[in-house]
Short mmCIF file of C-alpha atoms and ligand atoms in Angstrom, two decimals:
data_model
loop_
_atom_site.label_atom_id
_atom_site.label_comp_id
_atom_site.label_asym_id
_atom_site.label_seq_id
_atom_site.Cartn_x
_atom_site.Cartn_y
_atom_site.Cartn_z
CA MET A 1 124.47 33.44 82.35
CA GLN A 2 123.07 35.43 85.85
CA LYS A 3 118.96 34.52 86.97
CA ARG A 4 116.97 37.15 85.59
CA PHE A 5 114.54 38.68 87.46
CA TYR A 6 111.32 37.89 85.96
CA VAL A 7 108.03 39.25 86.09
CA THR A 8 104.34 38.28 84.19
CA THR A 9 101.08 39.60 84.09
CA ALA A 10 98.12 37.86 83.55
CA ILE A 11 97.16 37.63 80.10
CA ASP A 12 94.23 38.73 78.91
CA TYR A 13 90.93 37.57 76.99
CA ALA A 14 90.89 37.95 73.23
CA ASN A 15 87.10 38.68 74.21
CA GLY A 16 87.24 42.66 74.00
CA SER A 17 88.66 45.76 74.19
CA PRO A 18 90.70 46.01 77.11
CA HIS A 19 89.23 48.70 79.63
CA LEU A 20 90.77 50.06 83.26
CA GLY A 21 90.80 46.61 84.92
CA HIS A 22 94.47 45.51 81.86
CA ALA A 23 95.51 49.00 82.10
CA TYR A 24 96.30 48.77 85.77
CA GLU A 25 97.06 45.18 85.60
CA LYS A 26 100.08 46.32 82.88
CA VAL A 27 101.61 49.23 84.66
CA LEU A 28 101.11 47.82 87.92
CA THR A 29 103.50 45.04 86.66
CA ASP A 30 105.87 47.62 84.83
CA VAL A 31 106.29 49.48 87.84
CA LEU A 32 107.69 46.50 89.75
CA ALA A 33 109.92 45.59 86.98
CA ARG A 34 111.16 49.37 86.73
CA VAL A 35 112.13 48.89 90.54
CA ARG A 36 114.06 46.37 90.16
CA LYS A 37 116.28 47.34 86.89
CA LEU A 38 116.60 51.02 88.60
CA ARG A 39 117.80 49.03 91.42
CA GLY A 40 120.27 47.35 89.08
CA GLU A 41 118.51 43.53 88.69
CA ASP A 42 118.23 42.20 84.48
CA THR A 43 114.93 42.48 84.64
CA HIS A 44 112.40 40.43 81.96
CA PHE A 45 108.43 41.67 81.77
CA LEU A 46 106.22 39.59 79.89
CA THR A 47 102.25 40.31 79.01
CA GLY A 48 100.11 38.93 76.55
CA LEU A 49 97.27 37.63 74.87
CA ASP A 50 94.63 34.62 75.30
CA GLU A 51 93.40 33.94 72.46
CA HIS A 52 91.65 29.97 72.86
CA GLY A 53 88.46 28.82 74.20
CA GLN A 54 85.18 29.21 73.78
CA LYS A 55 84.33 32.60 74.36
CA VAL A 56 86.52 33.73 71.66
CA GLN A 57 84.96 30.94 68.78
CA GLN A 58 81.71 32.76 69.66
CA GLY A 59 82.39 36.40 68.93
CA ALA A 60 84.14 35.82 65.84
CA ALA A 61 81.13 33.39 64.75
CA GLU A 62 79.03 36.47 65.66
CA GLU A 63 80.79 38.31 63.92
CA GLY A 64 81.03 37.38 61.25
CA VAL A 65 85.71 36.47 60.74
CA GLU A 66 87.66 35.00 61.84
CA PRO A 67 89.21 33.70 65.62
CA GLN A 68 92.93 34.46 63.98
CA ALA A 69 91.82 37.62 62.56
CA ARG A 70 89.99 39.19 65.50
CA CYS A 71 92.78 37.65 67.96
CA ASP A 72 94.80 39.83 66.23
CA ARG A 73 92.88 42.73 66.03
CA PHE A 74 92.61 43.07 69.65
CA ALA A 75 96.15 42.20 69.83
CA ARG A 76 97.71 45.59 68.20
CA GLU A 77 94.70 46.57 70.12
CA PHE A 78 96.31 45.80 73.48
CA GLN A 79 99.86 46.18 72.50
CA ALA A 80 98.99 49.57 71.80
CA LEU A 81 97.27 50.16 74.67
CA CYS A 82 100.85 48.83 76.25
CA GLU A 83 102.71 50.91 74.00
CA LYS A 84 100.95 54.44 74.47
CA LEU A 85 100.60 53.19 78.55
CA LEU A 86 104.95 53.08 78.23
CA VAL A 87 104.79 49.58 79.56
CA SER A 88 107.92 48.21 78.85
CA ASN A 89 107.61 44.54 78.43
CA ASP A 90 110.29 42.89 76.74
CA ASP A 91 108.00 39.94 75.53
CA TYR A 92 104.61 39.50 74.48
CA VAL A 93 103.29 36.01 73.99
CA ARG A 94 100.19 34.59 72.13
CA THR A 95 98.45 31.70 72.61
CA THR A 96 98.54 30.95 69.25
CA GLU A 97 101.92 31.77 68.71
CA GLU A 98 103.58 28.24 67.51
CA ARG A 99 106.26 28.66 69.99
CA HIS A 100 103.97 28.19 72.93
CA LYS A 101 101.53 26.16 71.08
CA LYS A 102 105.16 23.67 71.04
CA VAL A 103 105.12 23.88 74.75
CA VAL A 104 101.77 23.15 75.91
CA ARG A 105 102.03 19.85 74.10
CA GLU A 106 105.57 18.56 75.45
CA VAL A 107 103.58 19.61 78.96
CA LEU A 108 100.71 17.58 78.30
CA GLN A 109 102.52 15.02 76.55
CA ARG A 110 104.57 14.73 79.69
CA LEU A 111 101.93 14.55 81.71
CA PHE A 112 100.20 11.99 80.23
CA ASP A 113 103.10 9.78 79.84
CA GLU A 114 103.89 9.60 83.64
CA GLY A 115 100.15 9.35 84.45
CA GLN A 116 99.28 11.86 85.83
CA ILE A 117 96.20 12.49 82.70
CA TYR A 118 93.58 9.80 82.62
CA LYS A 119 90.59 9.25 80.37
CA ALA A 120 87.33 8.56 81.82
CA ASP A 121 83.31 9.15 80.91
CA TYR A 122 81.68 12.60 82.43
CA SER A 123 77.85 12.63 82.62
CA GLY A 124 76.34 15.45 83.73
CA TYR A 125 73.69 18.02 82.78
CA TYR A 126 75.13 19.73 78.75
CA SER A 127 73.45 23.53 77.62
CA ALA A 128 73.64 22.54 74.40
CA ARG A 129 73.26 26.46 73.43
CA ALA A 130 75.13 27.41 76.45
CA GLU A 131 77.84 24.32 75.14
CA GLN A 132 78.74 24.33 79.66
CA PHE A 133 78.08 21.29 81.37
CA LEU A 134 75.61 22.61 84.65
CA GLN A 135 75.60 21.27 88.14
CA GLU A 136 71.90 20.99 90.31
CA LYS A 137 73.26 24.96 92.08
CA ASP A 138 73.08 26.21 88.62
CA LYS A 139 68.60 25.47 88.65
CA GLU A 140 66.84 28.90 89.76
CA GLU A 141 63.36 27.71 92.26
CA GLY A 142 64.66 24.06 90.64
CA GLU A 143 64.94 24.64 87.24
CA TRP A 144 66.26 25.67 84.48
CA PRO A 145 67.05 29.14 83.73
CA GLU A 146 65.40 30.43 80.06
CA ILE A 147 69.65 30.87 79.40
CA TYR A 148 69.89 27.51 79.33
CA GLY A 149 67.86 26.70 76.96
CA GLU A 150 67.42 22.83 76.55
CA VAL A 151 68.68 21.22 79.08
CA THR A 152 70.15 17.31 79.07
CA GLU A 153 71.87 14.79 80.95
CA ILE A 154 75.04 13.49 78.53
CA THR A 155 77.78 11.39 78.92
CA GLU A 156 81.07 12.25 77.36
CA SER A 157 84.39 11.15 77.59
CA ASN A 158 87.26 13.54 78.35
CA TYR A 159 90.70 13.48 79.77
CA PHE A 160 91.23 14.51 83.05
CA PHE A 161 94.47 15.68 85.20
CA LYS A 162 95.17 14.50 88.48
CA LEU A 163 94.85 17.52 90.82
CA SER A 164 93.47 15.71 94.40
CA GLN A 165 96.50 13.28 94.09
CA HIS A 166 97.86 16.66 94.87
CA GLN A 167 95.67 17.83 97.18
CA ASP A 168 97.83 17.84 100.51
CA TRP A 169 101.46 18.83 99.28
CA LEU A 170 100.16 22.14 97.34
CA ILE A 171 98.62 22.81 101.11
CA ASP A 172 101.75 22.27 103.26
CA HIS A 173 103.53 24.22 100.53
CA LEU A 174 101.66 27.03 100.82
CA LYS A 175 101.11 26.31 104.62
CA THR A 176 105.68 26.46 104.48
CA ASN A 177 105.74 29.11 101.86
CA GLU A 178 104.44 32.31 103.47
CA ASP A 179 105.38 34.41 101.57
CA PHE A 180 104.23 32.32 97.77
CA ILE A 181 101.09 34.51 97.94
CA PHE A 182 101.19 38.42 98.41
CA PRO A 183 98.80 39.84 100.41
CA LYS A 184 98.59 37.71 103.09
CA PHE A 185 95.29 37.42 104.22
CA ARG A 186 94.89 35.67 100.46
CA ALA A 187 96.41 33.10 100.63
CA LYS A 188 94.34 31.94 103.99
CA GLN A 189 91.51 31.99 101.03
CA VAL A 190 92.49 29.63 99.35
CA LEU A 191 93.37 27.20 102.05
CA GLU A 192 89.89 27.94 102.87
CA PHE A 193 89.39 26.51 99.40
CA LEU A 194 90.57 23.36 100.46
CA LYS A 195 89.39 22.27 103.22
CA GLU A 196 86.78 20.36 100.73
CA PRO A 197 88.30 17.89 98.42
CA LEU A 198 89.46 18.88 94.94
CA ASN A 199 87.82 17.06 92.04
CA ASP A 200 90.45 15.69 89.15
CA LEU A 201 90.33 18.67 86.62
CA CYS A 202 88.90 18.05 82.89
CA VAL A 203 92.36 20.10 80.83
CA SER A 204 90.52 17.86 77.32
CA ARG A 205 87.13 19.71 75.11
CA PRO A 206 85.74 17.40 72.50
CA VAL A 207 86.82 19.27 68.61
CA GLU A 208 83.03 18.97 67.90
CA ARG A 209 82.10 21.17 71.33
CA LEU A 210 85.10 23.55 70.43
CA SER A 211 87.13 23.26 67.80
CA TRP A 212 89.55 26.87 68.90
CA GLY A 213 92.22 25.29 70.19
CA ILE A 214 95.31 23.37 70.87
CA PRO A 215 95.07 19.36 70.11
CA LEU A 216 95.87 17.31 72.91
CA PRO A 217 98.69 15.69 71.60
CA PHE A 218 97.55 12.92 72.02
CA ASP A 219 93.76 12.16 70.93
CA GLU A 220 94.01 14.79 68.04
CA ASP A 221 89.81 14.37 68.90
CA TYR A 222 89.94 17.24 71.62
CA VAL A 223 92.38 20.25 72.02
CA THR A 224 93.47 21.87 75.52
CA TYR A 225 90.49 23.09 78.65
CA VAL A 226 91.68 27.13 78.36
CA TRP A 227 92.82 27.57 81.18
CA PHE A 228 95.50 24.50 81.16
CA ASP A 229 96.59 26.00 77.83
CA ALA A 230 97.14 29.79 79.10
CA LEU A 231 99.22 28.85 82.11
CA ILE A 232 101.68 27.56 80.55
CA ASN A 233 102.79 30.88 78.54
CA TYR A 234 105.25 31.52 81.25
CA VAL A 235 106.70 28.49 80.65
CA SER A 236 107.17 28.51 77.18
CA ALA A 237 107.76 32.24 76.31
CA VAL A 238 110.55 32.48 77.69
CA GLY A 239 111.66 28.73 76.36
CA TYR A 240 110.55 25.69 78.28
CA GLY A 241 113.26 23.13 77.29
CA GLU A 242 116.12 25.23 75.52
CA ASP A 243 118.96 25.46 77.74
CA ARG A 244 117.98 29.93 78.05
CA PHE A 245 115.02 28.43 80.09
CA THR A 246 117.33 28.31 83.40
CA GLU A 247 118.10 32.58 82.28
CA TYR A 248 114.72 33.37 84.23
CA TRP A 249 112.99 30.37 85.54
CA PRO A 250 111.49 30.21 87.64
CA ALA A 251 109.54 33.35 88.32
CA ASP A 252 109.73 36.30 90.68
CA ALA A 253 106.31 37.12 90.32
CA HIS A 254 103.27 36.32 88.46
CA VAL A 255 100.61 39.61 88.89
CA ILE A 256 97.26 38.66 89.10
CA GLY A 257 94.34 39.71 90.09
CA LYS A 258 91.90 38.61 92.64
CA ASP A 259 89.54 37.13 90.35
CA ILE A 260 91.96 34.79 88.58
CA LEU A 261 93.86 33.50 92.33
CA SER A 262 92.19 30.21 92.99
CA PRO A 263 91.73 27.79 91.43
CA PRO A 264 94.01 28.56 88.36
CA HIS A 265 97.24 30.63 89.72
CA ALA A 266 96.70 29.25 93.14
CA VAL A 267 95.56 25.39 92.51
CA TYR A 268 95.56 24.37 89.52
CA TRP A 269 99.37 26.08 87.96
CA PRO A 270 101.32 25.44 91.13
CA ILE A 271 99.78 20.95 90.90
CA MET A 272 100.70 21.12 87.48
CA LEU A 273 104.81 22.28 87.61
CA LYS A 274 104.72 19.70 90.55
CA ALA A 275 103.12 17.36 88.10
CA ALA A 276 105.89 18.47 85.18
CA GLY A 277 108.78 18.61 87.25
CA ILE A 278 109.18 22.10 87.20
CA GLU A 279 110.37 24.87 89.73
CA LEU A 280 107.37 27.16 91.38
CA PRO A 281 107.36 30.26 90.03
CA LYS A 282 108.14 32.75 93.27
CA GLN A 283 105.39 34.82 93.37
CA LEU A 284 101.67 35.45 93.35
CA LEU A 285 101.03 38.78 93.06
CA VAL A 286 97.63 39.73 93.25
CA HIS A 287 95.80 42.83 92.91
CA GLY A 288 92.40 43.87 94.19
CA TRP A 289 89.19 45.39 91.39
CA TRP A 290 89.05 48.85 90.23
CA MET A 291 85.33 49.36 90.19
CA THR A 292 82.68 51.83 89.34
CA GLY A 293 79.99 51.65 90.56
CA GLY A 294 80.45 49.78 93.70
CA GLU A 295 80.90 46.67 90.60
CA LYS A 296 83.75 45.32 89.15
CA MET A 297 84.15 47.18 85.82
CA SER A 298 84.03 44.40 83.45
CA LYS A 299 82.48 44.54 79.66
CA SER A 300 79.74 43.65 81.22
CA THR A 301 78.27 46.08 84.00
CA GLY A 302 78.89 49.08 80.17
CA GLU A 303 81.18 51.02 82.99
CA VAL A 304 84.00 50.93 81.11
CA VAL A 305 86.85 53.37 81.87
CA ASP A 306 88.60 54.10 78.76
CA PRO A 307 92.26 53.60 79.50
CA LEU A 308 93.46 55.41 76.21
CA GLU A 309 91.12 57.87 76.94
CA LEU A 310 92.32 58.72 79.37
CA ALA A 311 95.69 58.59 78.71
CA GLU A 312 95.07 60.27 76.02
CA LYS A 313 93.79 63.09 77.64
CA HIS A 314 96.21 63.48 80.77
CA GLY A 315 99.13 62.16 79.60
CA PRO A 316 100.40 58.50 80.38
CA ASP A 317 102.57 59.80 83.57
CA ALA A 318 99.27 61.12 84.92
CA PHE A 319 97.57 57.44 84.45
CA ARG A 320 100.23 55.98 85.93
CA TYR A 321 100.41 57.93 88.52
CA PHE A 322 96.71 58.15 89.47
CA VAL A 323 96.72 54.23 89.54
CA MET A 324 99.20 53.57 91.30
CA ARG A 325 98.82 56.13 93.98
CA GLU A 326 95.06 55.23 94.27
CA MET A 327 94.89 51.98 94.56
CA THR A 328 97.27 49.29 97.35
CA VAL A 329 98.21 46.83 96.07
CA GLY A 330 96.22 43.92 96.78
CA GLN A 331 92.43 45.84 97.94
CA ASP A 332 89.69 47.45 96.25
CA SER A 333 89.43 50.83 95.06
CA GLU A 334 85.86 52.60 93.17
CA PHE A 335 87.18 54.78 89.67
CA THR A 336 85.85 58.02 89.94
CA SER A 337 86.83 61.24 87.42
CA GLU A 338 86.35 63.16 89.75
CA LEU A 339 89.08 61.64 92.42
CA PHE A 340 91.69 61.86 89.05
CA LEU A 341 91.00 64.85 87.66
CA THR A 342 91.61 66.20 92.35
CA ARG A 343 94.92 64.15 92.29
CA TYR A 344 95.73 65.06 88.94
CA ASN A 345 95.01 68.91 89.86
CA THR A 346 96.60 69.84 92.91
CA GLU A 347 99.32 66.75 93.32
CA LEU A 348 100.46 67.14 89.75
CA GLY A 349 99.64 70.36 88.66
CA ASN A 350 100.49 72.50 92.21
CA ASP A 351 102.61 70.31 93.74
CA LEU A 352 105.25 69.54 91.00
CA GLY A 353 104.27 71.05 88.10
CA ASN A 354 104.20 74.37 89.76
CA LEU A 355 108.15 74.06 91.33
CA VAL A 356 109.46 73.12 87.90
CA SER A 357 107.58 75.89 86.69
CA ARG A 358 108.52 78.35 89.61
CA ILE A 359 112.33 76.73 89.39
CA LEU A 360 113.16 77.41 85.79
CA ASN A 361 111.14 81.47 86.57
CA MET A 362 113.01 81.60 88.90
CA THR A 363 117.44 80.43 87.16
CA ALA A 364 116.15 82.40 84.33
CA ARG A 365 115.44 85.49 85.89
CA TYR A 366 117.83 85.65 88.20
CA ALA A 367 121.12 83.35 86.72
CA ASP A 368 120.20 83.53 82.95
CA GLY A 369 119.45 79.96 83.28
CA ILE A 370 122.10 78.54 84.41
CA VAL A 371 122.36 76.42 88.09
CA PRO A 372 124.55 78.93 90.49
CA ALA A 373 126.94 77.30 92.28
CA ALA A 374 125.83 76.32 96.12
CA THR A 375 127.97 77.72 98.55
CA VAL A 376 125.84 78.48 101.98
CA ASP A 377 124.69 76.34 104.68
CA GLU A 378 121.40 77.53 106.71
CA GLU A 379 119.18 76.49 108.55
CA PRO A 380 116.18 76.06 105.79
CA GLU A 381 118.37 74.10 103.00
CA GLN A 382 119.74 71.72 106.74
CA GLU A 383 115.56 71.34 107.02
CA LEU A 384 115.03 70.38 103.62
CA ARG A 385 118.21 68.20 103.42
CA ARG A 386 117.25 66.55 107.01
CA THR A 387 113.65 65.61 104.89
CA TRP A 388 115.01 64.23 101.58
CA ASP A 389 117.51 61.75 104.04
CA GLU A 390 114.02 60.63 105.98
CA THR A 391 112.01 59.74 102.30
CA ARG A 392 114.81 58.04 100.86
CA ASP A 393 115.56 54.81 102.06
CA PRO A 394 111.80 54.83 103.77
CA VAL A 395 110.09 54.69 100.03
CA LEU A 396 112.40 52.58 98.31
CA GLU A 397 111.85 50.05 100.80
CA MET A 398 107.41 51.54 100.84
CA PHE A 399 108.39 50.01 97.12
CA ASP A 400 110.19 47.79 97.63
CA GLY A 401 107.17 45.87 99.84
CA TYR A 402 104.29 46.79 96.90
CA GLN A 403 103.41 50.13 98.83
CA TYR A 404 103.41 52.08 95.30
CA ASN A 405 100.78 54.85 97.84
CA PHE A 406 102.66 55.39 100.06
CA GLY A 407 106.05 55.77 98.64
CA LEU A 408 104.50 57.86 96.37
CA GLU A 409 102.41 60.17 99.15
CA LYS A 410 105.39 60.15 101.07
CA THR A 411 107.54 61.59 97.59
CA PHE A 412 104.91 64.12 97.33
CA ALA A 413 105.42 65.69 101.01
CA PHE A 414 109.16 65.80 99.98
CA VAL A 415 107.17 67.69 97.19
CA ARG A 416 105.83 70.62 99.44
CA ALA A 417 108.66 70.59 101.62
CA ILE A 418 111.07 71.86 98.68
CA ASN A 419 108.21 74.44 97.86
CA ARG A 420 108.15 75.18 101.50
CA TYR A 421 111.68 75.69 100.73
CA VAL A 422 110.63 77.92 97.98
CA GLU A 423 108.76 79.88 100.85
CA ALA A 424 111.01 80.67 103.08
CA ARG A 425 114.27 81.07 101.45
CA ALA A 426 111.68 83.34 98.96
CA PRO A 427 114.31 84.09 96.35
CA TRP A 428 112.55 86.91 94.72
CA GLN A 429 112.83 88.45 98.23
CA LEU A 430 116.76 87.94 98.30
CA ALA A 431 117.25 89.23 94.68
CA LYS A 432 115.88 92.54 95.82
CA SER A 433 118.78 92.63 98.56
CA GLU A 434 121.13 95.08 99.72
CA ASP A 435 122.99 92.98 101.84
CA ALA A 436 125.64 91.00 100.90
CA ALA A 437 125.08 87.58 102.71
CA ASP A 438 122.22 87.33 100.46
CA ALA A 439 123.73 87.18 97.04
CA PRO A 440 125.52 84.17 97.66
CA ARG A 441 121.22 82.62 99.56
CA LEU A 442 120.02 83.72 96.30
CA ALA A 443 122.67 81.40 94.48
CA THR A 444 122.68 78.67 96.89
CA SER A 445 118.88 78.19 97.27
CA LEU A 446 118.27 78.04 93.01
CA ALA A 447 121.09 75.41 93.21
CA VAL A 448 119.24 73.83 96.16
CA LEU A 449 115.74 73.47 94.61
CA ALA A 450 117.34 72.29 91.17
CA GLU A 451 119.56 69.07 92.83
CA ALA A 452 116.18 68.28 95.23
CA LEU A 453 113.85 68.08 92.08
CA ARG A 454 116.38 65.93 91.00
CA LEU A 455 116.07 63.56 94.04
CA ALA A 456 112.52 64.22 94.12
CA ASN A 457 112.31 63.32 89.90
CA ALA A 458 114.31 60.43 89.93
CA LEU A 459 112.55 58.62 93.18
CA LEU A 460 109.38 59.59 90.56
CA ALA A 461 111.12 57.46 87.71
CA PRO A 462 109.56 53.96 88.12
CA VAL A 463 105.75 55.43 88.03
CA MET A 464 106.62 58.53 85.51
CA PRO A 465 108.06 57.06 83.66
CA GLY A 466 107.76 60.13 81.05
CA ILE A 467 107.17 62.44 82.94
CA ASN A 468 111.05 61.79 84.61
CA ALA A 469 112.40 61.88 81.04
CA LYS A 470 110.50 64.95 80.89
CA ILE A 471 112.10 66.69 84.13
CA ASN A 472 116.08 65.67 83.87
CA GLU A 473 115.61 67.07 80.54
CA LEU A 474 114.97 70.32 82.08
CA LEU A 475 117.72 70.38 84.32
CA GLY A 476 119.99 69.15 81.19
CA LEU A 477 120.12 65.29 82.33
CA PRO A 478 119.44 62.13 80.77
CA PRO A 479 116.72 59.95 82.56
CA THR A 480 117.00 58.17 85.06
CA GLU A 481 118.65 54.49 84.34
CA THR A 482 119.51 53.35 87.30
CA TRP A 483 119.07 54.64 91.07
CA ASP A 484 122.67 53.25 92.24
CA GLY A 485 123.99 57.13 93.54
CA ALA A 486 121.38 58.66 92.33
CA LEU A 487 119.85 59.54 95.09
CA ASP A 488 122.22 61.14 96.91
CA TRP A 489 122.00 64.69 97.50
CA GLY A 490 125.15 66.70 96.39
CA THR A 491 125.85 66.23 92.70
CA THR A 492 126.47 69.09 91.82
CA LEU A 493 124.47 70.47 89.04
CA GLU A 494 126.28 73.87 88.73
CA GLY A 495 126.85 74.91 85.29
CA ASN A 496 123.14 73.39 83.29
CA GLN A 497 121.96 75.94 81.48
CA LEU A 498 118.28 74.40 83.04
CA GLY A 499 115.46 74.03 79.83
CA GLU A 500 112.38 76.44 78.85
CA LYS A 501 109.68 76.50 81.15
CA THR A 502 107.30 74.69 80.54
CA ILE A 503 104.13 73.66 81.73
CA LEU A 504 103.89 69.61 81.99
CA PHE A 505 100.34 69.44 83.74
CA PRO A 506 97.62 71.61 82.17
CA ARG A 507 94.85 72.52 84.61
CA ALA A 508 92.09 70.35 83.47
N1 LIG B 1 92.87 35.26 80.19
C1 LIG B 1 92.77 34.82 81.95
C2 LIG B 1 94.23 34.76 82.59
C3 LIG B 1 95.22 34.44 81.79
S1 LIG B 1 96.32 34.30 82.46
C4 LIG B 1 97.14 32.73 82.84
C5 LIG B 1 92.01 36.70 81.38
N2 LIG B 1 91.67 36.77 81.50
S2 LIG B 1 90.75 38.74 81.67
O1 LIG B 1 91.14 39.65 80.39
O2 LIG B 1 89.78 38.33 82.45
O3 LIG B 1 91.91 40.49 82.65
C6 LIG B 1 92.83 39.82 82.61
C7 LIG B 1 94.17 40.58 84.19
O4 LIG B 1 93.40 41.91 84.56
C8 LIG B 1 93.47 39.58 85.66
O5 LIG B 1 94.00 39.60 85.95
C9 LIG B 1 92.01 40.42 85.33
O6 LIG B 1 92.45 40.04 87.06
C10 LIG B 1 92.36 41.61 86.15
N3 LIG B 1 90.77 42.46 85.55
C11 LIG B 1 90.12 42.01 84.85
N4 LIG B 1 89.13 43.10 85.09
C12 LIG B 1 89.81 43.59 86.20
C13 LIG B 1 89.41 45.33 86.78
N5 LIG B 1 87.97 45.66 87.89
N6 LIG B 1 90.59 45.59 87.87
C14 LIG B 1 91.31 45.19 87.96
N7 LIG B 1 91.74 43.99 87.20
C15 LIG B 1 91.05 43.20 87.14
O7 LIG B 1 91.64 36.71 83.34
#
């Protein structure tokens, strides 16, 4: 069995409804997976839900429901979002599933047996109200802030993972594997963080403080620290410990936001794997944040964009197009409705939507809706074909390099070139012309337009799969499933009956 291209997203916390940030990460990963698929690779795309921990337990208590019931509800919400946004994940892992819990226990046991996990006393300031340990730096003007209530010094026994022992190895790994973290500047930040000595990681919580977690296999009085539990989803979901594991592992990319790079994904995860004797993933693909009013969009800022509402109103493809076109992978972006509507109306509505309408209209009017043969090859045709030649490979390269925004920009430059071709050929004038040479020019222009639209649409397939299917259907074709052959100019659509005039992107 050949190894598949295996890509994952972070698993979302089951303590709030999905917002733009969560939706973006799924779409980004979906586009990446679809690009690999169109390029002919066997891909496996995993996403899921992070269901254990203090916040989930607290949220359920406040609501007066069982934690599992609350998680089930969020699982339905997040999965509905994926479906709505045409996210083509092959699997959805939930950390309360038996398949996951089993692997977490196996990995912990293995680390414990190898002496990588040890028990020790920990003394520190503890806030019972916040149910967390505090540090001197949490004080404000020398006092514990109100929110912590009474703070006492307590000593607690816990289990610790020997992070510090692997620090030099990790630094070396990051320095010798330059592509391990994309974009590169983020690796520098991690190396900066690693200049300070690492503390060993507390990987347990006493059951009396936190019961909503996976019991440690070697001491049932404790549950597993939620990050230790959550990270293991990447291997538990693809059958760690079973034969099939090698079909997937190592993962090709873990797609995550910048807030969870360091330390969880860039420090804990590689060290956990190394210590357990598991190969490291090939890459961490780190995206930036969607912001509103200059702040990270999150549940607590209040101002969240409901991705479902946008997708409901303008279609999932428009949503996907916007987030991929607007954000440079790795950088932050401000979300505003104005920006969304501008791109929607000008790029999708005017440039692409109108082009499709015109092609359908003119072919219906001048050729009974049937694509004629192209028999003429003059300057306007040659110019458009040249533009295509200068579009195709650069766009593929940009997509491979996660530069989706530039790839889309270039694809839309080609869409505008098709619009210029319409103006240059002016089929409505050719139709009126008495010159016999103009009849084949008219027929050719219709054929060339259909072909150029087919090509642009094929490039848009990973970003707008729904629109891709629709436009291809209008051209009398199935959806673009592979790029093999589909990006070559010259597939003749001659004889295809085009669909009825439709408005793909009604003005908003
Ligand atoms: N449960 C952890 C991840 C565990 S992975 C083993 C978690 N969950 S989260 O729900 O808070 O975030 C899930 C993902 O959404 C993260 O990658 C995070 O960076 C991303 N986003 C959350 N808010 C975001 C924005 N405002 N913008 C872009 N993505 C951000 O962290």
